[in-house]
Amino acid sequence: MQGMKMKLYYIACATVLTVFAGCYDDEGNYDYHALDDVRIDTVQTGMQSEYALMRFDTLRLQPKIYFNGLLVTAAEQAPLSYLWTIYSAVSGVSGSTVIDTLGTSRELQSVISRTGGNYYVQLTVTNRNDGVQQYFRVPVSVSEVFDGGWMVFYERADRPGYSDLALVYNKWTKLNVNYNRFYTQLYEVTNGEPLRGRPVRCLDIAVSLASGNNYVGLCTDETLVGVSENNIERALTFADFFHEAPASEKPVWYGQHGSGVMSGQSSEVLINDNHIYTNTYSFSATEGRTTRFGVAKFDDGIGQLAPWNAEVPNTLNYGVVVYDQTYQRFRYAGYNEAQLQEFGEQDMEVAAFDVNNTGMQLLMGDWGRGTSQAVSLRPYDYLLMSKGAERYLAVANFSSTAPQSTNIGVALYPLDGLCPDIQQATSLSASHVGSFVYYAATDKVYNFAYDSGKPATVAWQSPEEGDIVTCVRIMKYYHGTVYGYGLVPRSDNLVHIATWNEEKREGHLYQYLINPASGILNTTSSFDYPIPGRVKDMAWKFSMQ
């Protein structure tokens, strides 16, 4: 009986469903079609199973794409979209989640700017008709190349008020290389944005012989950052330089003090908001920086400070030497001392000028030829100074004197009448070997042999109309050991000249070999590079090669 009831129930349900089905009018439009065949083929394309590149090398990939059996050779042949991306091959905490787009064409030709590491480069082919995607990926390992070279610090032409860094590698700027590499906008490419502020100084301070333990200081008029020497990644913010950072970020100068030879004698120097900070460190074979800027030097009655410090004293008599523009005098703080002091009384029958009362403004300076060379680096400071409309080249010995020495002012050369365009000088570079200085003015670089008594001569003139020379630097390095043992390529024998064209908004860098004794340029060969901005400073990037 129970079984009969169940059977009647199923029959009733089936009848109801049949009734409803009869009432339903199926108006669906079913247009079935076979899926398109999209295939990515790398056979006989010359493509590798994996790639190893230097950072900023160009990666070229040309896979064959087939659509319904036909090789695609033009964009209009098939309804396909292409997307090339790069992402980290490392997952987990240590991996990056950033995915960058490299291209949107069938073939890839892209500069790989990711920092050193292991990545996947992936091609995604999308059929626009149905959204179906096909994928191809290849492993790519990227190595850093930033272990030396020539740094160029410039204000961006496309972003006035922001700074960036270029780096040059060639046989003159890096030992034992036979290639020519040139990178621009390294700071933005690496850190995602340009550096705020106009450039003041770029400086690579050698703290350690071990690769990766040093950083490059980039100082603008708005901040100071430290970037890693291997990949230009921001490692230190302004606050990271200090035990307790000052409230305002107003740097006017970032330098160093000491020749690096005497352990514990060298220090970083920062002039920020008219206060002086130093950071004493010891040069090490293995250890990196462990110290920071402390409190500002006590400056009893100091006036407006010039953007300058004496960088290469080879003595423990000084911890820092600066210049007071307001009272027109040099001041020093002793080694590891906090008080700025005046120098001893000068013997004006011997000294060329009084360092305690120069009567002049300091415009710019550089270290150059002194009492000795090689490892015992003891250069003099060569300073372009003004007294009203008059210009002078002042030479001071802060390298081997003591604060009580009576003849620190070594020489004073009147420049008016001998140095054309000296009123328009924009940059100064002193030779450490020859008795000459270069100064940049208008579109020229002048060579002034200060001991000769003869007028300055034009050493170089820009080949481009409308250019002005913004920076000139001779190849050298402050560290006595690094410098003296020949680790600086083309030391004293290479000049770097940067120009700017305001109308075109274009910069340029020229490099020439020079006679280190006379400063005469060898114009038979040169390197030149376009710079996307106005160059303020240039310097050698330290490398133990």
Coordinates of C-alpha atoms in Angstrom, one line a residue:
M1 CA 0.0 0.0 0.0
Q2 CA 2.8 2.4 0.9
G3 CA 4.5 1.6 -2.4
M4 CA 1.4 2.4 -4.4
K5 CA 1.1 5.8 -2.7
M6 CA 4.7 6.7 -3.7
K7 CA 4.1 5.7 -7.3
L8 CA 1.0 7.9 -7.5
Y9 CA 3.0 10.8 -6.1
Y10 CA 5.8 10.5 -8.7
I11 CA 3.2 10.3 -11.5
A12 CA 1.5 13.5 -10.2
C13 CA 4.8 15.4 -10.1
A14 CA 5.7 14.3 -13.6
T15 CA 2.3 15.5 -14.9
V16 CA 2.8 18.9 -13.3
L17 CA 6.2 19.3 -14.8
T18 CA 4.9 18.3 -18.2
V19 CA 2.2 20.9 -18.0
F20 CA 4.6 23.7 -17.0
A21 CA 7.0 22.6 -19.7
G22 CA 4.2 22.8 -22.3
C23 CA 3.5 26.3 -21.2
Y24 CA 7.1 27.5 -21.6
D25 CA 8.1 29.0 -24.9
D26 CA 11.9 28.6 -25.4
E27 CA 13.0 31.8 -27.1
G28 CA 16.8 31.4 -26.5
N29 CA 19.2 32.2 -29.2
Y30 CA 22.0 29.6 -29.1
D31 CA 24.7 30.6 -31.6
Y32 CA 27.3 27.9 -31.0
H33 CA 30.8 28.3 -32.7
A34 CA 34.2 26.7 -32.3
L35 CA 36.7 28.6 -30.2
D36 CA 39.5 30.5 -32.0
D37 CA 42.9 28.8 -31.8
V38 CA 45.5 31.1 -30.4
R39 CA 49.0 29.8 -30.0
I40 CA 52.3 31.3 -28.8
D41 CA 55.4 29.6 -30.3
T42 CA 59.0 30.3 -29.5
V43 CA 60.6 27.6 -31.7
Q44 CA 63.2 28.9 -34.1
T45 CA 62.8 32.5 -32.8
G46 CA 66.2 32.7 -31.2
M47 CA 64.6 33.1 -27.8
Q48 CA 66.2 31.6 -24.8
S49 CA 64.7 29.6 -22.0
E50 CA 65.9 32.2 -19.5
Y51 CA 67.8 35.5 -19.5
A52 CA 70.5 37.1 -17.4
L53 CA 70.7 40.9 -17.8
M54 CA 72.5 43.9 -16.3
R55 CA 70.1 46.4 -15.0
F56 CA 68.9 48.8 -17.7
D57 CA 69.8 46.4 -20.5
T58 CA 67.2 46.1 -23.2
L59 CA 65.3 42.8 -23.4
R60 CA 64.1 41.8 -26.9
L61 CA 61.6 38.9 -27.3
Q62 CA 59.9 38.0 -30.6
P63 CA 57.6 35.0 -30.2
K64 CA 55.5 33.7 -33.1
I65 CA 51.8 34.2 -32.6
Y66 CA 49.3 32.0 -34.6
F67 CA 45.6 32.8 -34.9
N68 CA 43.6 29.9 -36.3
G69 CA 46.7 28.4 -37.7
L70 CA 47.9 31.5 -39.5
L71 CA 51.1 33.4 -38.4
V72 CA 50.2 36.9 -37.2
T73 CA 52.5 39.5 -38.8
A74 CA 50.4 42.6 -38.5
A75 CA 48.1 44.0 -35.8
E76 CA 45.0 44.1 -38.1
Q77 CA 45.3 40.4 -39.0
A78 CA 43.8 39.1 -35.7
P79 CA 41.6 40.5 -32.9
L80 CA 44.3 40.0 -30.4
S81 CA 45.6 42.2 -27.5
Y82 CA 49.1 41.9 -26.0
L83 CA 50.4 42.7 -22.6
W84 CA 54.0 42.2 -21.4
T85 CA 54.6 42.4 -17.7
I86 CA 57.5 41.8 -15.2
Y87 CA 57.1 40.6 -11.6
S88 CA 59.2 39.1 -8.9
A89 CA 59.9 35.4 -9.1
V90 CA 60.3 35.4 -5.3
S91 CA 57.1 34.9 -3.3
G92 CA 56.5 35.4 0.4
V93 CA 57.8 38.1 2.7
S94 CA 61.0 38.8 0.8
G95 CA 59.2 39.0 -2.6
S96 CA 57.9 42.2 -4.3
T97 CA 54.2 42.3 -5.2
V98 CA 54.8 45.0 -7.8
I99 CA 53.8 44.1 -11.4
D100 CA 55.2 46.5 -14.1
T101 CA 54.0 46.8 -17.6
L102 CA 56.8 46.5 -20.2
G103 CA 54.8 46.7 -23.5
T104 CA 51.6 46.2 -25.4
S105 CA 52.9 45.0 -28.7
R106 CA 53.3 41.6 -30.2
E107 CA 57.1 41.8 -29.8
L108 CA 58.9 43.1 -26.8
Q109 CA 61.7 45.6 -26.8
S110 CA 62.0 47.2 -23.4
V111 CA 64.7 48.5 -21.0
I112 CA 64.6 46.4 -17.8
S113 CA 64.9 48.9 -14.9
R114 CA 64.0 46.7 -12.0
T115 CA 66.6 46.4 -9.3
G116 CA 68.8 43.3 -9.0
G117 CA 66.9 40.1 -8.5
N118 CA 65.0 37.2 -10.1
Y119 CA 61.9 38.0 -12.2
Y120 CA 59.4 36.5 -14.6
V121 CA 58.6 38.3 -17.8
Q122 CA 55.1 37.3 -19.0
L123 CA 53.2 37.8 -22.2
T124 CA 49.4 37.6 -22.0
V125 CA 47.6 37.3 -25.4
T126 CA 43.9 38.1 -25.2
N127 CA 41.3 37.3 -27.9
R128 CA 39.1 40.3 -28.0
N129 CA 36.2 38.3 -29.5
D130 CA 35.7 36.1 -26.5
G131 CA 38.2 37.2 -23.8
V132 CA 40.1 33.9 -23.8
Q133 CA 43.7 34.4 -22.8
Q134 CA 47.0 32.5 -23.6
Y135 CA 50.1 33.0 -21.5
F136 CA 53.9 32.7 -22.0
R137 CA 56.6 33.5 -19.4
V138 CA 60.4 33.4 -19.2
P139 CA 62.7 33.7 -16.1
V140 CA 64.9 36.9 -16.1
S141 CA 67.7 37.5 -13.6
V142 CA 68.8 41.1 -13.2
S143 CA 72.3 42.1 -11.9
E144 CA 73.2 45.5 -10.7
V145 CA 76.0 47.5 -12.4
F146 CA 76.3 50.5 -10.0
D147 CA 79.7 49.7 -8.5
G148 CA 81.6 52.8 -9.8
G149 CA 81.4 55.3 -12.6
W150 CA 80.7 59.0 -12.8
M151 CA 77.7 60.6 -11.1
V152 CA 75.8 63.6 -12.6
F153 CA 73.3 65.4 -10.3
Y154 CA 70.9 67.6 -12.1
E155 CA 67.6 69.5 -11.9
R156 CA 65.0 67.9 -14.1
A157 CA 64.1 69.8 -17.3
D158 CA 60.6 68.3 -17.2
R159 CA 60.1 68.8 -13.4
P160 CA 61.7 72.1 -12.3
G161 CA 62.4 72.1 -8.6
Y162 CA 63.1 68.3 -8.6
S163 CA 66.4 66.5 -8.9
D164 CA 67.7 63.3 -10.4
L165 CA 70.8 61.3 -10.9
A166 CA 72.6 60.1 -14.0
L167 CA 75.5 57.6 -14.1
V168 CA 78.2 57.2 -16.8
Y169 CA 80.3 54.1 -17.4
N170 CA 83.0 54.2 -20.0
K171 CA 86.7 53.3 -20.3
W172 CA 87.6 56.7 -18.7
T173 CA 85.3 56.6 -15.7
K174 CA 85.6 52.9 -14.7
L175 CA 88.6 50.7 -14.6
N176 CA 88.9 47.6 -16.8
V177 CA 85.8 48.1 -18.9
N178 CA 85.4 48.2 -22.6
Y179 CA 81.7 49.3 -22.8
N180 CA 79.9 52.6 -22.8
R181 CA 76.8 52.7 -20.6
F182 CA 74.8 55.8 -19.7
Y183 CA 71.8 55.9 -17.4
T184 CA 69.5 58.9 -16.5
Q185 CA 66.7 59.6 -14.0
L186 CA 68.0 56.7 -11.8
Y187 CA 66.4 58.1 -8.7
E188 CA 62.9 58.2 -10.0
V189 CA 63.2 54.9 -11.9
T190 CA 64.3 53.2 -8.7
N191 CA 62.3 55.0 -6.1
G192 CA 59.1 55.9 -8.0
E193 CA 59.5 59.7 -7.9
P194 CA 62.2 62.3 -8.5
L195 CA 64.0 63.8 -5.5
R196 CA 62.3 67.0 -4.2
G197 CA 64.4 70.2 -4.3
R198 CA 67.1 71.6 -6.5
P199 CA 70.4 69.8 -6.5
V200 CA 73.2 70.9 -4.1
R201 CA 75.7 68.1 -4.0
C202 CA 76.2 64.4 -4.8
L203 CA 78.9 62.6 -2.7
D204 CA 80.0 59.0 -2.3
I205 CA 81.7 58.8 1.1
A206 CA 84.0 55.7 1.4
V207 CA 83.2 54.1 4.8
S208 CA 83.8 50.5 3.9
L209 CA 85.8 48.5 1.4
A210 CA 83.0 45.9 1.3
S211 CA 80.5 46.3 -1.5
G212 CA 77.0 47.3 -0.4
N213 CA 78.1 48.9 2.9
N214 CA 78.4 52.5 1.5
Y215 CA 75.7 54.8 0.3
V216 CA 75.6 57.9 -1.9
G217 CA 74.5 61.1 -0.3
L218 CA 72.2 63.3 -2.5
C219 CA 71.6 66.7 -1.1
T220 CA 69.1 69.2 -2.5
D221 CA 67.9 72.6 -1.1
E222 CA 65.0 70.8 0.5
T223 CA 66.3 67.5 1.8
L224 CA 69.2 65.0 2.1
V225 CA 68.8 61.3 1.3
G226 CA 71.2 58.3 1.2
V227 CA 70.9 55.8 -1.6
S228 CA 72.5 52.4 -1.7
E229 CA 75.6 52.2 -3.8
N230 CA 74.5 49.0 -5.6
N231 CA 71.1 49.9 -6.8
I232 CA 70.3 53.6 -6.0
E233 CA 67.4 52.6 -3.7
R234 CA 66.7 55.1 -1.0
A235 CA 68.2 53.8 2.2
L236 CA 68.2 56.8 4.4
T237 CA 65.8 59.7 4.7
F238 CA 66.7 63.0 6.2
A239 CA 65.8 61.9 9.7
D240 CA 67.8 58.7 9.4
F241 CA 71.0 60.7 9.2
F242 CA 70.5 62.1 12.7
H243 CA 70.2 60.8 16.3
E244 CA 67.6 63.5 16.6
A245 CA 66.7 65.3 13.4
P246 CA 66.2 69.1 13.3
A247 CA 62.7 70.4 12.7
S248 CA 63.5 72.1 9.4
E249 CA 65.0 70.6 6.3
K250 CA 67.0 73.4 4.7
P251 CA 70.4 72.1 3.6
V252 CA 72.8 74.3 1.8
W253 CA 75.8 72.0 1.8
Y254 CA 76.7 68.4 2.2
G255 CA 80.4 67.5 2.3
Q256 CA 83.0 65.4 4.1
H257 CA 86.1 66.2 6.2
G258 CA 89.4 64.4 6.3
S259 CA 91.5 62.3 3.9
G260 CA 90.1 59.0 5.0
V261 CA 93.6 57.7 5.9
M262 CA 93.6 58.4 9.6
S263 CA 91.0 56.1 11.1
G264 CA 88.2 57.9 13.0
Q265 CA 89.3 61.3 11.7
S266 CA 86.9 61.6 8.8
S267 CA 83.4 62.8 9.0
E268 CA 80.3 63.8 7.1
V269 CA 79.5 67.5 7.2
L270 CA 76.0 69.0 6.8
I271 CA 75.1 72.7 6.9
N272 CA 71.3 72.8 7.5
D273 CA 69.3 75.9 8.4
N274 CA 72.7 77.7 9.1
H275 CA 73.7 75.1 11.6
I276 CA 76.7 72.8 11.3
Y277 CA 76.5 69.0 11.9
T278 CA 79.3 66.4 11.7
N279 CA 79.3 62.7 11.8
T280 CA 82.7 61.2 12.7
Y281 CA 83.3 57.7 11.3
S282 CA 86.1 55.1 10.9
F283 CA 87.1 53.7 7.6
S284 CA 86.7 49.9 7.7
A285 CA 87.4 46.9 5.5
T286 CA 84.1 45.3 6.4
E287 CA 81.8 47.4 8.6
G288 CA 79.4 50.0 7.2
R289 CA 78.2 53.2 8.7
T290 CA 77.1 53.0 12.4
T291 CA 77.3 56.7 13.4
R292 CA 74.9 59.6 12.9
F293 CA 74.9 63.4 13.1
G294 CA 74.7 64.6 16.6
V295 CA 73.7 68.1 17.8
A296 CA 74.7 71.2 15.9
K297 CA 78.1 72.8 16.6
F298 CA 77.9 75.7 19.2
D299 CA 78.3 78.8 17.1
D300 CA 78.8 81.8 19.4
G301 CA 78.0 84.8 17.2
I302 CA 78.2 83.0 13.8
G303 CA 76.8 84.8 10.8
Q304 CA 75.4 83.4 7.5
L305 CA 77.5 80.3 6.5
A306 CA 78.7 79.8 3.0
P307 CA 77.8 76.5 1.2
W308 CA 81.3 75.1 1.7
N309 CA 83.7 73.3 4.1
A310 CA 87.4 72.4 3.9
E311 CA 87.1 68.7 2.8
V312 CA 90.6 67.2 2.9
P313 CA 92.6 68.2 6.0
N314 CA 95.1 65.4 6.8
T315 CA 95.4 66.3 10.5
L316 CA 93.5 65.9 13.7
N317 CA 93.9 69.6 14.5
Y318 CA 90.5 70.3 12.8
G319 CA 87.1 68.6 13.0
V320 CA 85.5 71.0 10.6
V321 CA 86.4 74.2 8.9
V322 CA 83.6 76.5 7.5
Y323 CA 83.3 80.1 6.3
D324 CA 81.2 82.9 7.8
Q325 CA 79.9 85.2 5.0
T326 CA 78.5 87.8 7.4
Y327 CA 81.7 88.5 9.3
Q328 CA 84.0 87.4 6.4
R329 CA 86.0 84.9 8.3
F330 CA 86.9 81.2 8.6
R331 CA 86.0 79.3 11.7
Y332 CA 86.9 75.8 12.9
A333 CA 85.9 73.2 15.5
G334 CA 88.5 70.9 17.0
Y335 CA 88.4 67.2 16.4
N336 CA 85.3 65.9 18.2
E337 CA 84.7 69.3 19.7
A338 CA 81.4 71.2 19.7
Q339 CA 82.5 74.8 19.8
L340 CA 83.3 76.9 16.7
Q341 CA 86.4 79.0 17.3
E342 CA 88.6 81.6 15.6
F343 CA 92.1 80.8 14.4
G344 CA 95.3 82.1 16.0
E345 CA 96.6 85.5 15.1
Q346 CA 98.0 85.6 11.6
D347 CA 101.4 87.0 10.7
M348 CA 100.5 89.4 7.9
E349 CA 104.1 89.8 6.8
V350 CA 104.0 86.1 5.8
A351 CA 100.3 85.2 5.3
A352 CA 98.7 86.3 2.1
F353 CA 95.4 87.1 3.8
D354 CA 93.9 86.9 7.3
V355 CA 91.7 83.9 7.8
N356 CA 90.0 85.6 10.7
N357 CA 89.2 88.7 8.7
T358 CA 89.4 88.2 4.9
G359 CA 87.2 91.2 3.9
M360 CA 85.8 89.0 1.1
Q361 CA 82.8 86.8 0.3
L362 CA 83.3 83.2 -0.6
L363 CA 81.7 82.3 -3.9
M364 CA 82.9 78.7 -4.6
G365 CA 85.9 76.5 -4.0
D366 CA 87.7 73.2 -4.6
W367 CA 90.7 71.4 -3.2
G368 CA 93.9 71.1 -5.3
R369 CA 97.7 71.2 -5.5
G370 CA 99.2 71.3 -2.0
T371 CA 102.3 70.2 -0.1
S372 CA 102.3 66.6 -1.1
Q373 CA 100.5 64.0 -3.2
A374 CA 99.8 60.2 -3.4
V375 CA 98.6 58.5 -0.2
S376 CA 99.6 61.4 2.0
L377 CA 97.0 63.6 0.5
R378 CA 97.6 67.2 1.7
P379 CA 96.0 69.6 -0.7
Y380 CA 95.2 73.3 -0.4
D381 CA 91.8 74.9 -0.8
Y382 CA 91.3 77.1 -3.8
L383 CA 88.6 79.6 -3.3
L384 CA 87.0 82.1 -5.7
M385 CA 86.2 85.1 -3.5
S386 CA 84.8 88.6 -4.1
K387 CA 85.4 92.0 -2.6
G388 CA 82.7 94.2 -4.1
A389 CA 83.1 93.9 -7.9
E390 CA 86.7 92.5 -7.6
R391 CA 87.5 88.8 -7.8
Y392 CA 90.3 86.9 -6.1
L393 CA 91.7 83.4 -6.0
A394 CA 92.5 82.7 -2.4
V395 CA 94.6 79.6 -1.5
A396 CA 94.4 78.3 2.1
N397 CA 96.3 75.5 3.9
F398 CA 93.9 73.7 6.2
S399 CA 95.5 70.4 5.4
S400 CA 98.7 70.4 7.4
T401 CA 98.5 73.5 9.6
A402 CA 97.3 73.9 13.2
P403 CA 94.8 76.5 14.4
Q404 CA 97.7 78.4 15.9
S405 CA 99.7 78.5 12.6
T406 CA 100.3 82.1 11.6
N407 CA 100.3 81.8 7.8
I408 CA 97.3 79.7 6.9
G409 CA 96.5 82.0 4.0
V410 CA 99.0 80.8 1.4
A411 CA 98.3 83.0 -1.6
L412 CA 95.9 85.6 -2.9
Y413 CA 95.7 86.2 -6.7
P414 CA 93.8 89.2 -8.1
L415 CA 91.8 87.9 -11.1
D416 CA 90.4 91.1 -12.7
G417 CA 92.2 91.9 -15.9
L418 CA 93.6 88.3 -16.1
C419 CA 90.4 86.2 -16.1
P420 CA 87.8 87.0 -18.8
D421 CA 84.2 86.6 -17.7
I422 CA 85.2 85.9 -14.2
Q423 CA 82.2 87.9 -13.0
Q424 CA 79.9 85.3 -14.6
A425 CA 81.8 82.2 -13.2
T426 CA 79.5 79.4 -12.4
S427 CA 81.9 76.6 -11.4
L428 CA 85.5 76.1 -10.3
S429 CA 87.8 73.0 -10.4
A430 CA 91.4 73.0 -9.1
S431 CA 94.1 70.7 -10.4
H432 CA 95.8 68.5 -7.8
V433 CA 98.8 68.0 -10.0
G434 CA 99.3 71.2 -12.1
S435 CA 99.3 74.8 -11.0
F436 CA 96.0 75.7 -12.7
V437 CA 92.3 76.0 -12.1
Y438 CA 89.4 75.7 -14.5
Y439 CA 86.5 78.1 -14.2
A440 CA 83.3 77.9 -16.1
A441 CA 81.7 81.1 -17.4
T442 CA 79.1 81.7 -20.2
D443 CA 79.7 79.0 -22.8
K444 CA 83.4 78.5 -22.0
V445 CA 85.8 76.8 -19.7
Y446 CA 88.9 78.9 -18.9
N447 CA 92.3 77.6 -17.8
F448 CA 94.0 79.9 -15.3
A449 CA 97.7 79.1 -14.5
Y450 CA 97.8 81.1 -11.3
D451 CA 101.6 81.0 -10.8
S452 CA 102.4 82.2 -14.3
G453 CA 101.1 85.7 -14.1
K454 CA 99.6 85.3 -17.5
P455 CA 95.9 85.8 -18.5
A456 CA 93.5 82.8 -18.4
T457 CA 93.0 81.1 -21.8
V458 CA 89.9 79.4 -23.3
A459 CA 90.4 75.7 -22.7
W460 CA 87.0 74.7 -24.2
Q461 CA 83.9 76.3 -25.8
S462 CA 80.5 74.6 -26.2
P463 CA 79.8 73.6 -29.8
E464 CA 76.1 74.4 -29.3
E465 CA 74.8 77.9 -29.7
G466 CA 72.9 79.1 -26.6
D467 CA 74.7 76.8 -24.2
I468 CA 76.1 77.9 -20.8
V469 CA 78.6 75.8 -18.8
T470 CA 77.0 75.0 -15.4
C471 CA 79.6 72.6 -13.9
V472 CA 83.2 71.6 -14.5
R473 CA 85.0 68.9 -12.5
I474 CA 88.5 67.3 -12.7
M475 CA 88.6 63.5 -12.0
K476 CA 89.9 63.0 -8.4
Y477 CA 88.8 61.7 -5.1
Y478 CA 89.3 62.9 -1.5
H479 CA 90.3 59.5 0.0
G480 CA 94.1 59.3 0.2
T481 CA 94.4 55.5 0.1
V482 CA 91.9 55.1 -2.7
Y483 CA 93.4 58.0 -4.6
G484 CA 97.1 57.3 -4.0
Y485 CA 97.0 53.6 -5.0
G486 CA 95.5 54.3 -8.5
L487 CA 91.9 53.1 -7.8
V488 CA 90.4 56.3 -9.3
P489 CA 90.3 55.9 -13.1
R490 CA 92.1 58.6 -15.1
S491 CA 92.9 60.5 -11.9
D492 CA 93.9 64.1 -12.6
N493 CA 93.8 63.3 -16.3
L494 CA 90.1 63.7 -17.2
V495 CA 87.8 66.7 -17.2
H496 CA 83.9 66.6 -17.1
I497 CA 82.0 69.6 -18.5
A498 CA 78.3 70.0 -18.2
T499 CA 76.2 72.5 -20.2
W500 CA 72.6 73.7 -20.2
N501 CA 70.5 75.3 -23.0
E502 CA 67.6 77.3 -21.5
E503 CA 65.7 77.8 -24.7
K504 CA 65.9 74.1 -25.7
R505 CA 65.6 72.9 -22.0
E506 CA 68.4 70.5 -22.7
G507 CA 71.6 69.6 -20.9
H508 CA 74.8 67.9 -22.0
L509 CA 77.9 66.2 -20.6
Y510 CA 81.3 66.3 -22.3
Q511 CA 84.4 64.4 -21.2
Y512 CA 88.0 65.0 -22.4
L513 CA 91.4 63.7 -21.4
I514 CA 93.7 66.5 -20.3
N515 CA 97.4 67.1 -19.7
P516 CA 97.4 66.9 -15.8
A517 CA 100.3 69.4 -15.6
S518 CA 99.0 72.1 -18.0
G519 CA 95.2 71.4 -18.3
I520 CA 95.3 71.4 -22.1
L521 CA 92.5 69.3 -23.5
N522 CA 93.0 66.4 -25.9
T523 CA 90.2 67.0 -28.4
T524 CA 91.0 64.1 -30.7
S525 CA 88.6 61.9 -28.8
S526 CA 85.8 62.5 -26.3
F527 CA 82.6 61.2 -24.8
D528 CA 79.4 63.2 -24.8
Y529 CA 75.9 62.5 -23.4
P530 CA 72.5 64.2 -23.4
I531 CA 71.4 65.1 -19.8
P532 CA 67.7 65.7 -19.3
G533 CA 68.2 68.7 -17.0
R534 CA 70.5 71.4 -15.6
V535 CA 73.6 69.9 -13.9
K536 CA 74.6 71.3 -10.6
D537 CA 77.2 68.8 -9.3
M538 CA 79.3 65.8 -10.5
A539 CA 81.5 63.3 -8.7
W540 CA 83.2 60.0 -8.9
K541 CA 81.3 57.0 -7.5
F542 CA 83.6 55.1 -5.2
S543 CA 84.5 51.5 -6.2
M544 CA 87.1 49.0 -5.0
Q545 CA 88.0 47.6 -8.4

